[in-house]
Tab-separated table of C-alpha atoms in Angstrom:
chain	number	residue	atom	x	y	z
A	869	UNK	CA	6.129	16.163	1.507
A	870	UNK	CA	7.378	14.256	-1.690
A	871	UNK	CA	5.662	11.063	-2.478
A	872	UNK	CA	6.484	9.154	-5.556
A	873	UNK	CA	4.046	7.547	-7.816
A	874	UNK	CA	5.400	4.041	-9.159
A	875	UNK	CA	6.632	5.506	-12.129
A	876	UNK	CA	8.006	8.039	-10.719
A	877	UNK	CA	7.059	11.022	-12.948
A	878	UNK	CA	5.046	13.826	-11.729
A	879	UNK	CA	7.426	14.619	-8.932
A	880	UNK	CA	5.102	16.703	-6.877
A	881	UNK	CA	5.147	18.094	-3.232
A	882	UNK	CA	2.377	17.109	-0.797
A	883	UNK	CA	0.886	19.443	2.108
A	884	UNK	CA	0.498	16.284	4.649
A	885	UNK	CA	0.436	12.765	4.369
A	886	UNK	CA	-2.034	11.551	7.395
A	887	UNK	CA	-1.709	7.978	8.268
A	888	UNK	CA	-4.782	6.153	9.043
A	889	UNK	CA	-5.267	3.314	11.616
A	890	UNK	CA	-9.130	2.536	12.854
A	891	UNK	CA	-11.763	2.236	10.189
A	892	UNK	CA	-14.346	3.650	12.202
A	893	UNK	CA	-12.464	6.982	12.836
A	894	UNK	CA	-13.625	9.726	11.425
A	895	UNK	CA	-11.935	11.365	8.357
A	896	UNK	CA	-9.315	14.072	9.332
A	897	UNK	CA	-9.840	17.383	9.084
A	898	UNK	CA	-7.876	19.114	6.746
A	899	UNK	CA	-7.634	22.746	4.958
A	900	UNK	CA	-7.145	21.792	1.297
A	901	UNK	CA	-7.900	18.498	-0.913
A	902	UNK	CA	-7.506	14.942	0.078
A	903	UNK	CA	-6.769	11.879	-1.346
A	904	UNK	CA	-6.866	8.360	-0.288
A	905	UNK	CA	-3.193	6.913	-1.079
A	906	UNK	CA	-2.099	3.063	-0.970
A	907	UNK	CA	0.494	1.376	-1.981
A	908	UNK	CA	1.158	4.194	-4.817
A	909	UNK	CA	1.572	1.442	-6.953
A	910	UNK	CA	-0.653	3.688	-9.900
A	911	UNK	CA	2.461	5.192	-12.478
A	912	UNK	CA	1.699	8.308	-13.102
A	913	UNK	CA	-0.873	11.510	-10.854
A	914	UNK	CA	-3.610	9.307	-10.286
A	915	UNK	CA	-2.549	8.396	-6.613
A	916	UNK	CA	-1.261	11.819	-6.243
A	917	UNK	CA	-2.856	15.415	-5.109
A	918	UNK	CA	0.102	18.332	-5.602
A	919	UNK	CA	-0.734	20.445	-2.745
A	920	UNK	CA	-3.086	18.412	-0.588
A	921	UNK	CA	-3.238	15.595	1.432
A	922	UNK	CA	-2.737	12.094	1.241
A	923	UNK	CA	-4.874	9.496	3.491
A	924	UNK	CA	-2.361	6.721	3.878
A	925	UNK	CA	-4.633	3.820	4.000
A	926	UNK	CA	-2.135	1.014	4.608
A	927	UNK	CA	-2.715	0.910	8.062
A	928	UNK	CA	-6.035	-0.517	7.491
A	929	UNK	CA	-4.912	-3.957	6.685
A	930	UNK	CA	-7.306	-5.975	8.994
A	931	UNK	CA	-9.373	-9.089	8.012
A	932	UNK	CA	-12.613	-8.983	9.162
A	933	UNK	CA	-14.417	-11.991	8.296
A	934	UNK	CA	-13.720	-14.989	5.913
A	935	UNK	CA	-16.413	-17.869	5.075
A	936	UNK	CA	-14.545	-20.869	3.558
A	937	UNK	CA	-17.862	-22.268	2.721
A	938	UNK	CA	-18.646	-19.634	0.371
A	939	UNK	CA	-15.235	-17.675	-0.198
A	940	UNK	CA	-17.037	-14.308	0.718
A	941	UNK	CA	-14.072	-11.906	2.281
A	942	UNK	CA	-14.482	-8.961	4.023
A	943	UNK	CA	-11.844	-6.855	4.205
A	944	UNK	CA	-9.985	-3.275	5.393
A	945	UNK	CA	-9.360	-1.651	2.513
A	946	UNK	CA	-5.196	-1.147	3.036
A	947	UNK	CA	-5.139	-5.471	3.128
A	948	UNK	CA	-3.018	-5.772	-0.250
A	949	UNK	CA	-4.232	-8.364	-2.770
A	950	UNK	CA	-1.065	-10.517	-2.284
A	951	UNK	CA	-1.971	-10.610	1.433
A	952	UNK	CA	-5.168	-12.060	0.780
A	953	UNK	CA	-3.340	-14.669	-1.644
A	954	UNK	CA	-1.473	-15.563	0.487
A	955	UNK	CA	-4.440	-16.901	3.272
A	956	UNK	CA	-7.048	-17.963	0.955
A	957	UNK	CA	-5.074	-19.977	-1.825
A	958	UNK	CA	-3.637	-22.695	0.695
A	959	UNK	CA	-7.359	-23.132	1.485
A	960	UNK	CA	-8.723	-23.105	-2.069
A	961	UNK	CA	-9.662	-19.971	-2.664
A	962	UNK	CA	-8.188	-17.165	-4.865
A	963	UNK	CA	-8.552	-13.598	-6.344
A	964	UNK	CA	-11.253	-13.674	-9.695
A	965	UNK	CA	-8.912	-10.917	-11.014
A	966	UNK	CA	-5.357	-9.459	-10.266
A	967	UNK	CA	-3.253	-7.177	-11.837
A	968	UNK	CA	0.180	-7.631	-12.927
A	969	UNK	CA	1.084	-7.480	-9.229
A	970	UNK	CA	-0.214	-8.387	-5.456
A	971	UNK	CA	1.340	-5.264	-4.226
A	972	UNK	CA	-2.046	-3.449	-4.580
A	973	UNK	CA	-4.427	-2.738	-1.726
A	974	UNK	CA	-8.179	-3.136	-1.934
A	975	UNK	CA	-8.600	0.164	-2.196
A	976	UNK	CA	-6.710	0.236	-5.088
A	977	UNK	CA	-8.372	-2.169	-6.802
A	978	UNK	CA	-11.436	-0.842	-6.549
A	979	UNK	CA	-10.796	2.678	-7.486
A	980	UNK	CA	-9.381	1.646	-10.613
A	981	UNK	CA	-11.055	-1.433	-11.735
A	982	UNK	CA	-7.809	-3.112	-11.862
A	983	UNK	CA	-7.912	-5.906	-14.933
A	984	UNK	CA	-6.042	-9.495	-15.325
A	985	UNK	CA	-4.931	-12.080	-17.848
A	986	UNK	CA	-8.420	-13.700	-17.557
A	987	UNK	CA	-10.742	-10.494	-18.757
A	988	UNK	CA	-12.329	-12.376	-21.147
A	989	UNK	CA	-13.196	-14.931	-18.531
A	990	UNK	CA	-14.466	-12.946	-15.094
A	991	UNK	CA	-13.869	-8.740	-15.948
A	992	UNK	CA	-12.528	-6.622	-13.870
A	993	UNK	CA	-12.082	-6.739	-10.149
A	994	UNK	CA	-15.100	-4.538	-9.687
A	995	UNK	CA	-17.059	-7.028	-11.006
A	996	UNK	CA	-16.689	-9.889	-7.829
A	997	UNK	CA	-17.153	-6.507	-5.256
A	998	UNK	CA	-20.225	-7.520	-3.270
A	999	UNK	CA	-20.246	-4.086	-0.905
A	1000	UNK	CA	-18.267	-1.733	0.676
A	1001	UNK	CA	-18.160	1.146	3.418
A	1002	UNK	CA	-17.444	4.613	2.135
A	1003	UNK	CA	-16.814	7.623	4.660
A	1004	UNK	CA	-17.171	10.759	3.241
A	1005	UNK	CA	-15.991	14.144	4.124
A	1006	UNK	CA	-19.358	15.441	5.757
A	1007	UNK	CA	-18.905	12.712	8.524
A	1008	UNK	CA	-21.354	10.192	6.890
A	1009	UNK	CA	-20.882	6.512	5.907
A	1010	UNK	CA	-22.691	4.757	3.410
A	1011	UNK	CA	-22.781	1.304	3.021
A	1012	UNK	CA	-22.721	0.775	-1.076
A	1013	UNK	CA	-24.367	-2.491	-3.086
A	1014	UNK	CA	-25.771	-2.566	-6.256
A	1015	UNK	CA	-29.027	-3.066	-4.642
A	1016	UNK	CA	-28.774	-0.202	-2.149
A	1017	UNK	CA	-26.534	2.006	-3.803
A	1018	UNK	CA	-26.336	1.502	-7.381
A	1019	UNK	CA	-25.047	5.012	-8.402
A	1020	UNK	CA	-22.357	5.326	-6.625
A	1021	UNK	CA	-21.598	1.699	-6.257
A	1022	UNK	CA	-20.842	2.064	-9.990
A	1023	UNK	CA	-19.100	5.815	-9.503
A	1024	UNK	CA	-16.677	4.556	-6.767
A	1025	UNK	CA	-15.261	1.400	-8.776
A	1026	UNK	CA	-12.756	2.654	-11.332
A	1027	UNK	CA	-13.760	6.329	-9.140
A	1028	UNK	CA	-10.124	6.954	-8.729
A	1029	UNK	CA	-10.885	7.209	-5.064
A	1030	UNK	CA	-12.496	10.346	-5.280
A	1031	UNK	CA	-15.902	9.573	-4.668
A	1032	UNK	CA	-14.626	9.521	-0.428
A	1033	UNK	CA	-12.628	6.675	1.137
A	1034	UNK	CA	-13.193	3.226	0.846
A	1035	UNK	CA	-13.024	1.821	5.234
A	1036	UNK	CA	-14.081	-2.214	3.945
A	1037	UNK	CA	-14.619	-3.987	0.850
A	1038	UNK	CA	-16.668	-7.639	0.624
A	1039	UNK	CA	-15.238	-9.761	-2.556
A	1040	UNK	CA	-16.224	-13.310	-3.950
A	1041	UNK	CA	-13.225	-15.463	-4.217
A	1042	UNK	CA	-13.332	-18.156	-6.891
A	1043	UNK	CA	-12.847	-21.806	-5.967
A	1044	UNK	CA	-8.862	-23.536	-7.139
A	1045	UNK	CA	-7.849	-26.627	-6.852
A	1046	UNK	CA	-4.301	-25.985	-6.215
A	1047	UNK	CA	-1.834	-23.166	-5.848
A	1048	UNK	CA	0.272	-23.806	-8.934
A	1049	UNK	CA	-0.482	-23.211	-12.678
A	1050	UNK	CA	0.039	-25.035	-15.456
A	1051	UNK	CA	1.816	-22.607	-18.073
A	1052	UNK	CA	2.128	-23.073	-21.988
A	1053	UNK	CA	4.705	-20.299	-23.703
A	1054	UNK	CA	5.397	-20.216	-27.438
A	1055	UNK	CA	7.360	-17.788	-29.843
A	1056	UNK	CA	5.199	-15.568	-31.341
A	1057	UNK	CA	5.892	-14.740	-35.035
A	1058	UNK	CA	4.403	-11.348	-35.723
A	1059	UNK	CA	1.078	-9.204	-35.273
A	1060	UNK	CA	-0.964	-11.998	-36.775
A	1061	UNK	CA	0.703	-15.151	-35.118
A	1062	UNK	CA	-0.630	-13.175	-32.228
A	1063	UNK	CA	-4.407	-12.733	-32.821
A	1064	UNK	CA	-4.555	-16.334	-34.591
A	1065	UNK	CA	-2.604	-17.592	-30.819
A	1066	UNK	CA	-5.398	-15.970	-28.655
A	1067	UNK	CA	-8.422	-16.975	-30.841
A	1068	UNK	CA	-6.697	-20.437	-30.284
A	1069	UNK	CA	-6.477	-19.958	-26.863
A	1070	UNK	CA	-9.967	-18.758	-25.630
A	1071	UNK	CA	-10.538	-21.516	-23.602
A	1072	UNK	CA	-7.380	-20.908	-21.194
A	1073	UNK	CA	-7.862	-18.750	-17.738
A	1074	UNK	CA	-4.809	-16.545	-18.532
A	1075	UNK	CA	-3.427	-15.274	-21.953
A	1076	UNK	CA	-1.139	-12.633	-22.357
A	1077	UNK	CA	2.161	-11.876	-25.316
A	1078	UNK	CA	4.831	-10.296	-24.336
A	1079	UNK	CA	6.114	-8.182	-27.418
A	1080	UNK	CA	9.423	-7.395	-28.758
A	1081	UNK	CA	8.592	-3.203	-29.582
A	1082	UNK	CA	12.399	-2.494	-31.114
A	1083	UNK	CA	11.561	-5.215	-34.193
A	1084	UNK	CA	10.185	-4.361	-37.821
A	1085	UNK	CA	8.900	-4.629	-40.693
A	1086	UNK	CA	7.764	-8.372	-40.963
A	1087	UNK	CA	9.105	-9.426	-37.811
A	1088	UNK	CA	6.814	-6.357	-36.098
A	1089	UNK	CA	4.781	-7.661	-33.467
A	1090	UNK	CA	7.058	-10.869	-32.333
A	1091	UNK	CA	7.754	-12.062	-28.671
A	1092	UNK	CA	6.117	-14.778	-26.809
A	1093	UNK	CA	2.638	-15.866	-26.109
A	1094	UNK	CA	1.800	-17.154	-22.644
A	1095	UNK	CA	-1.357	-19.119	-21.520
A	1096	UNK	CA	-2.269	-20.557	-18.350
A	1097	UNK	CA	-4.673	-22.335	-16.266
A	1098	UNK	CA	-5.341	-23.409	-12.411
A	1099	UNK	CA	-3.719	-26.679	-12.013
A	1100	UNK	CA	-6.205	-29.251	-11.210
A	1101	UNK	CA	-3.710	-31.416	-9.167
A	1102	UNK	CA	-4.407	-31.284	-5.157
A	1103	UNK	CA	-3.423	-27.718	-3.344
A	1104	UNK	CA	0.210	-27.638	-2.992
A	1105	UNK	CA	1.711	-25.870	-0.275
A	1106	UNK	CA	2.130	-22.301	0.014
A	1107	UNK	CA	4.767	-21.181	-2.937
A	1108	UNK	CA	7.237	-18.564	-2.041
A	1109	UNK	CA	6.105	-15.633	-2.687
A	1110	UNK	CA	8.018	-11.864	-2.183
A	1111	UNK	CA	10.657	-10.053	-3.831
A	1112	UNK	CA	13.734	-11.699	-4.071
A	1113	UNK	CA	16.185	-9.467	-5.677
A	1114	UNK	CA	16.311	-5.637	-4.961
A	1115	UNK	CA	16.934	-2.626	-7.413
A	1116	UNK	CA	19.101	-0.975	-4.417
A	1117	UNK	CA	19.357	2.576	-6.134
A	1118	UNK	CA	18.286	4.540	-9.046
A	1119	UNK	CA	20.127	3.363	-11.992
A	1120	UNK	CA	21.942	6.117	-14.228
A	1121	UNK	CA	19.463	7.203	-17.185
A	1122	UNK	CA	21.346	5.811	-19.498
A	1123	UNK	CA	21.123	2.442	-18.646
A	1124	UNK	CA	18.096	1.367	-21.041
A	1125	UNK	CA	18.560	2.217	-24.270
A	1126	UNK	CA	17.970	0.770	-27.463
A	1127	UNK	CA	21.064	-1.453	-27.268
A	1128	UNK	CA	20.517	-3.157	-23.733
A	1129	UNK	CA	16.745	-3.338	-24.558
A	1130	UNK	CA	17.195	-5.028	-27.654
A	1131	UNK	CA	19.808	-7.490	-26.147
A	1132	UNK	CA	17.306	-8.082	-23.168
A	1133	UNK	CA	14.731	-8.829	-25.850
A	1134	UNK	CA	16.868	-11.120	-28.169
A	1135	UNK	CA	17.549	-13.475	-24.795
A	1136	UNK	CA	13.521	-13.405	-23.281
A	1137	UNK	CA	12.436	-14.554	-26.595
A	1138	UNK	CA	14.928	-16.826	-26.566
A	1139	UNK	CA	13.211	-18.444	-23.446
A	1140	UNK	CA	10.436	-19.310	-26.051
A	1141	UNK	CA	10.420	-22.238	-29.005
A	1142	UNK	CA	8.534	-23.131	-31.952
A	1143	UNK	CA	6.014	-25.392	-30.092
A	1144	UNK	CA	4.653	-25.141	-26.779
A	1145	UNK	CA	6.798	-25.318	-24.113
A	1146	UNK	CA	4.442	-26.703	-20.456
A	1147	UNK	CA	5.990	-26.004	-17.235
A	1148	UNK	CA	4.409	-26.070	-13.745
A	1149	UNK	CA	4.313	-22.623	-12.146
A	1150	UNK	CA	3.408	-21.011	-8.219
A	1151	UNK	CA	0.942	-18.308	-9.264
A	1152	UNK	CA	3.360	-16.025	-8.038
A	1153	UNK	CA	5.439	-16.424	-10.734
A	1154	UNK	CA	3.483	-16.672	-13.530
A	1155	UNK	CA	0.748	-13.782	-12.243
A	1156	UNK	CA	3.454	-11.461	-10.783
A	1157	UNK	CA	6.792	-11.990	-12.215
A	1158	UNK	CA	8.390	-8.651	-11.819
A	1159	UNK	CA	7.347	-8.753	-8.072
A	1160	UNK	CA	10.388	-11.045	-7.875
A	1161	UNK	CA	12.357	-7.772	-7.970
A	1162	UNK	CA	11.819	-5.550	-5.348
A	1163	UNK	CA	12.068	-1.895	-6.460
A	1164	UNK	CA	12.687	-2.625	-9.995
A	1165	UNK	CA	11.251	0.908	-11.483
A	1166	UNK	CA	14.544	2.185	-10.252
A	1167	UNK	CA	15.920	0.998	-13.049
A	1168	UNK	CA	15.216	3.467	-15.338
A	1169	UNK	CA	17.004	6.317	-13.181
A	1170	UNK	CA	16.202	9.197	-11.405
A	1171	UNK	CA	13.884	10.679	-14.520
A	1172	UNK	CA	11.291	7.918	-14.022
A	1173	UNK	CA	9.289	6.427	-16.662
A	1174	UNK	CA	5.930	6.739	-18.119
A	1175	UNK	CA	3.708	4.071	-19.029
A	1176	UNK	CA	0.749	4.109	-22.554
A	1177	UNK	CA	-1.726	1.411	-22.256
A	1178	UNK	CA	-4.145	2.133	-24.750
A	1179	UNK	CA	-7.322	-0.263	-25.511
A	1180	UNK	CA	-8.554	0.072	-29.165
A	1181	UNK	CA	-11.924	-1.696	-30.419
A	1182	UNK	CA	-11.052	-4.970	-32.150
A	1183	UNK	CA	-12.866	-4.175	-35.511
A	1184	UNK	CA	-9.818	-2.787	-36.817
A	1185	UNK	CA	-7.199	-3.584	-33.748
A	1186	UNK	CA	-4.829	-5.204	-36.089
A	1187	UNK	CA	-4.306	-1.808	-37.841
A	1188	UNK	CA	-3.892	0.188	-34.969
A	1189	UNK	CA	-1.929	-1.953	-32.820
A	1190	UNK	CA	0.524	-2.422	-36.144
A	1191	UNK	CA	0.671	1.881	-36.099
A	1192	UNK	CA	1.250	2.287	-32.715
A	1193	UNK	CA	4.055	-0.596	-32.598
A	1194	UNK	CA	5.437	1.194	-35.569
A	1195	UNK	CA	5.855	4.756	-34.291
A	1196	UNK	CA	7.306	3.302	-31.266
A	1197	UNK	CA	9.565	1.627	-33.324
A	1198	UNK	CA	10.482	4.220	-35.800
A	1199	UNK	CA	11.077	6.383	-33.334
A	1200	UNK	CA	14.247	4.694	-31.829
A	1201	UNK	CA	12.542	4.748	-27.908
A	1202	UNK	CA	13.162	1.571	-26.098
A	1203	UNK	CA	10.345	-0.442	-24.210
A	1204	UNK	CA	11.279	-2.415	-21.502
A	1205	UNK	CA	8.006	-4.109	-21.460
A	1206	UNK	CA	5.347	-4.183	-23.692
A	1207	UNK	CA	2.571	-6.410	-22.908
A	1208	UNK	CA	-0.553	-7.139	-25.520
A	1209	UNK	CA	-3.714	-8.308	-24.542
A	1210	UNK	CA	-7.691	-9.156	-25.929
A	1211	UNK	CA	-9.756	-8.015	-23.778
A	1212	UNK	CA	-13.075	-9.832	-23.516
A	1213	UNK	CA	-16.747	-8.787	-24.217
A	1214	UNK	CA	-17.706	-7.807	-20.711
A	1215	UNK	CA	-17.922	-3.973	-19.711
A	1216	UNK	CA	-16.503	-2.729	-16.477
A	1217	UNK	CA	-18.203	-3.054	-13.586
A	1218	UNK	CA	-17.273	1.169	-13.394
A	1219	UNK	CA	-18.419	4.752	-14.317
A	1220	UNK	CA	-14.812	5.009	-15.357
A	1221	UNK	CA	-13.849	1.372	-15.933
A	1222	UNK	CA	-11.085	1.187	-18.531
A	1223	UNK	CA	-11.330	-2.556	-20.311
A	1224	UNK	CA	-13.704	-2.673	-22.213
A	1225	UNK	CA	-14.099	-4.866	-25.633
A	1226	UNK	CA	-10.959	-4.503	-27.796
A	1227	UNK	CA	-7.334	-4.817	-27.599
A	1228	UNK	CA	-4.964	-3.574	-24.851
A	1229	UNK	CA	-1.265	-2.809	-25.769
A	1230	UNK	CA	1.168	-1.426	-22.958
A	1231	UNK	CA	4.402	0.114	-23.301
A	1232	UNK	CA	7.084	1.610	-20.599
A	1233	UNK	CA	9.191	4.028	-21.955
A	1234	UNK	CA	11.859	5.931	-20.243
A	1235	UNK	CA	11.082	9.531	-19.609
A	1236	UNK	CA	13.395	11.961	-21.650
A	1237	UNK	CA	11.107	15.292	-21.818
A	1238	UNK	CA	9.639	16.376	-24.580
A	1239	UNK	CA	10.737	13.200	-27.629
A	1240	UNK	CA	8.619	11.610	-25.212
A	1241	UNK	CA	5.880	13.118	-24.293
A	1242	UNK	CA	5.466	14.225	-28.351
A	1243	UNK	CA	5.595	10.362	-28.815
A	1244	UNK	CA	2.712	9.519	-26.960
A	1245	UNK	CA	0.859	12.617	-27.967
A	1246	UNK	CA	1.263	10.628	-31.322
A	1247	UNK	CA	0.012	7.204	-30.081
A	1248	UNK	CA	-3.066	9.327	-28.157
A	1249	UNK	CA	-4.010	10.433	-31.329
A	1250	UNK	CA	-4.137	6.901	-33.109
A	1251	UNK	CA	-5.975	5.813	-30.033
A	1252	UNK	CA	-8.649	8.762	-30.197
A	1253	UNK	CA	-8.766	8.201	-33.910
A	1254	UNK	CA	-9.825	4.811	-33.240
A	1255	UNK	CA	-12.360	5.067	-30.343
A	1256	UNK	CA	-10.216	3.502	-28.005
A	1257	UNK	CA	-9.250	4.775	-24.462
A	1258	UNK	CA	-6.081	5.445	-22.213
A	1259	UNK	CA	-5.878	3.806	-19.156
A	1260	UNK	CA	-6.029	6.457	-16.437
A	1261	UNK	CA	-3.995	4.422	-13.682
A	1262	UNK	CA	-1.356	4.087	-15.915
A	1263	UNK	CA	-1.450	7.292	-17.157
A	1264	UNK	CA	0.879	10.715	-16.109
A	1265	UNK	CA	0.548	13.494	-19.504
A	1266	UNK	CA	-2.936	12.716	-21.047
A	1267	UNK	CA	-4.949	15.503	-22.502
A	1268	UNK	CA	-8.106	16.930	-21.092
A	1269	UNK	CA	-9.037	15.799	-24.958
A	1270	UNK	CA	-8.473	12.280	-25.049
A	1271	UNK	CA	-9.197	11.873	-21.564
A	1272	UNK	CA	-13.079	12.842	-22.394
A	1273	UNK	CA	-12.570	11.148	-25.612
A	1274	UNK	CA	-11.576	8.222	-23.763
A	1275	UNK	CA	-14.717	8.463	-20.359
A	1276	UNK	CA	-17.262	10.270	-22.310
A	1277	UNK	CA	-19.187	9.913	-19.115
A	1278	UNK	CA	-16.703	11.514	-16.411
A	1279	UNK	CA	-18.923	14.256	-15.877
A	1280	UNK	CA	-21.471	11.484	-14.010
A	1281	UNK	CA	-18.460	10.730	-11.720
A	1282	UNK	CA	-17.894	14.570	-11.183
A	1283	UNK	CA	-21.234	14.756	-9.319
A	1284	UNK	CA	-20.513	11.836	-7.464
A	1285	UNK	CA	-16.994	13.015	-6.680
A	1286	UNK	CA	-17.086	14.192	-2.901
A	1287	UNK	CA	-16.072	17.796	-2.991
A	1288	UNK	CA	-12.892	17.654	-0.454
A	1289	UNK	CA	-11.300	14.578	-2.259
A	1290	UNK	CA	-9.216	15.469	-5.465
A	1291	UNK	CA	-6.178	14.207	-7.432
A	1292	UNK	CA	-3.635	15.537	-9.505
A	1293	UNK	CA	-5.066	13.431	-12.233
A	1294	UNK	CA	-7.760	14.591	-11.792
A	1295	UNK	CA	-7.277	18.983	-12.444
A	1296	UNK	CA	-5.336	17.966	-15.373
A	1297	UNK	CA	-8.049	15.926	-17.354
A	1298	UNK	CA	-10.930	18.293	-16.068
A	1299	UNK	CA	-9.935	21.488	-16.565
């Protein structure tokens, strides 16, 4: 059974795909690996296992309990992060963290430590999980807290989901006074305009850039810088949220290439100006923009696309980020969307957690074979050469070498790892 991961490269062939409805079932019985499997929303093998099963966990999408006094949440693990938006931020409540979009399940979350805009300000998700239920594959359930469970507490976030399967989750919500955000976007000059915007901007929520990767020489590094916080006006009512345009089939290969890329990036940065521009935003929008377009990975055709986030220790950041913009550059390949971020000083709440102090630069590039995967073998090795990490959610070609350069401590997560649950990911990086 084919299932595809978001960016749609490994195609692989599954054994079974077993849905799962009641939390208090017990796991199925089956004759190979298994996996628990979301929203596959990960880009490259993580959320796969190539010849085993998949535990489709989507069915478990039930609230269980909600205090409004304290914003404690207790959760199935299949509820999806926009779903839990979507009840708690009309009543003040909201997310600490979320990735770059609500179409990610608790489960998810938790077995990769997802990160935000605001790391410098609250972590990663991991970090406001108060407990959760894990079944494992010998028929017992342990109920895991720092307190109780403190091994594999810290194993199962950023775990990859292979420590057994996550049934519940309780999470802290942070308080909000409203829905909306106010927003403040700016043209961003170069690599330096860039680290002299965020140290300017450590006292917003949200900061990310959004990077122009075709440009050069002195204009390297330019796009727009985008900063946010909670509006402090009353709640608003709910803003729409959901995809409103569809990618309705793969488009042909060919479609982004360095022309249409660079004219795409000539009019976004054009959205920007010299000063600060303020507009009034639903979260939606400004936390999840590409969620606005349902299905839009099928843009890049039928060969998928592969995604490098790298994180590289700020000492020298500026160098590396510079090196890794420039081989990108020099070597013609077109990213759609490459998104630079500081991360703060606060380690993951994970084993295996993947922000950790230092800069974060991501880049989608189309998949054409082997140009690309030597590419990124060249970016890995600025990375490694740097001490920095790749991010394993995002992540479909890595090398057994950089992935223990990267999670020098994977082998603790190997003997919490429950022996029926396995990945694709997983047999690559290990073997």
């Amino acid at each position: 059974m084919s299932v595809r991961s978001w960016g749609n490269y490994p195609k692989v062939e599954h054994a079974a795909v077993i849905p799962l409805a009641w939390r208090h079932e017990a796991l199925p019985k089956v004759g190979g690996t298994m996996l628990p499997s979301g929203l596959a929303r990960s880009y490259g093998d993580s959320c796969l296992n190539e010849g085993g099963t998949l535990l489709a966990t989507r069915g478990l999408d039930r609230l269980i309990a909600f205090d409004r006094t304290t914003g404690v949440l207790r959760c199935e693990a299949g509820m999806t992060l926009g779903q839990i938006l979507a009840l708690a931020a009309p009543v003040g409540w909201f997310l600490p963290v979320v990735p770059g979009t609500s179409y990610v399940t608790v489960g998810g979350a938790i077995a990769n430590d997802v990160h935000g805009k605001n790391h410098h300000l609250e972590g990663t998700f991991g970090a406001h999980v108060r407990r959760f239920e894990l079944a494992r594959s010998d028929g017992t359930r342990i109920e895991c807290a720092p307190p109780t469970e403190p091994a594999l507490f810290r194993a199962t976030i950023a775990g990859l989901g292979l420590t057994g399967l996550v049934t519940w989750a309780e999470l802290r919500l942070k308080r909000i006074d409203s829905a909306m955000f106010d927003v403040e976007t700016t043209r961003m000059d170069d690599l330096g305009h860039f680290f002299a915007l965020t140290e300017a901007s450590a006292g917003y929520e949200y900061n990310v850039a959004w990077v122009d990767a075709l440009a050069k020489g002195k204009d390297l590094g330019r796009g727009l810088f985008i900063r946010a916080r909670h509006s402090s006006v009353a709640i608003h009512p709910m803003p729409e949220a959901g995809a409103r345009l569809a990618m309705p089939f793969d488009l042909p290969a060919a479609t982004l290439n360095r022309h249409s890329v660079s004219l795409f990036n000539a009019l976004y940065r054009a959205r920007g100006s010299r000063g600060w521009q303020h507009t009034h935003e639903p979260y939606s929008k400004y936390l999840f923009p590409l969620d606005g377009i349902a299905h839009w990975n099928r843009m890049y055709g039928k060969p998928g696309f592969v995604q490098h986030q790298s994180v590289v220790p700020r000492t020298d950041a500026p160098l590396r980020v510079r090196a890794i913009l420039e081989a990108v550059a020099e070597a013609g390949d077109a990213s759609f969307l490459t998104v630079l971020k500081v991360f703060g000083d606060r380690e993951g709440a994970g084993l295996l957690s993947f922000p950790r102090p230092g800069v974060t630069l991501a880049l989608d590039l189309p998949m054409r074979g082997a140009a690309t995967l030597e590419l990124l073998e060249r970016l890995d090795a600025i990375v490694r050469d740097a001490g920095g990490a790749i991010y394993p959610a995002k992540d479909a070609r890595m090398s057994p070498e950089t992935f223990r350069a990267s999670f020098p401590r994977w082998e603790e997560l190997e003997r919490h790892r429950d022996p029926a649950f396995s990945s694709s990911f997983w047999r690559r990086v290990t073997r």
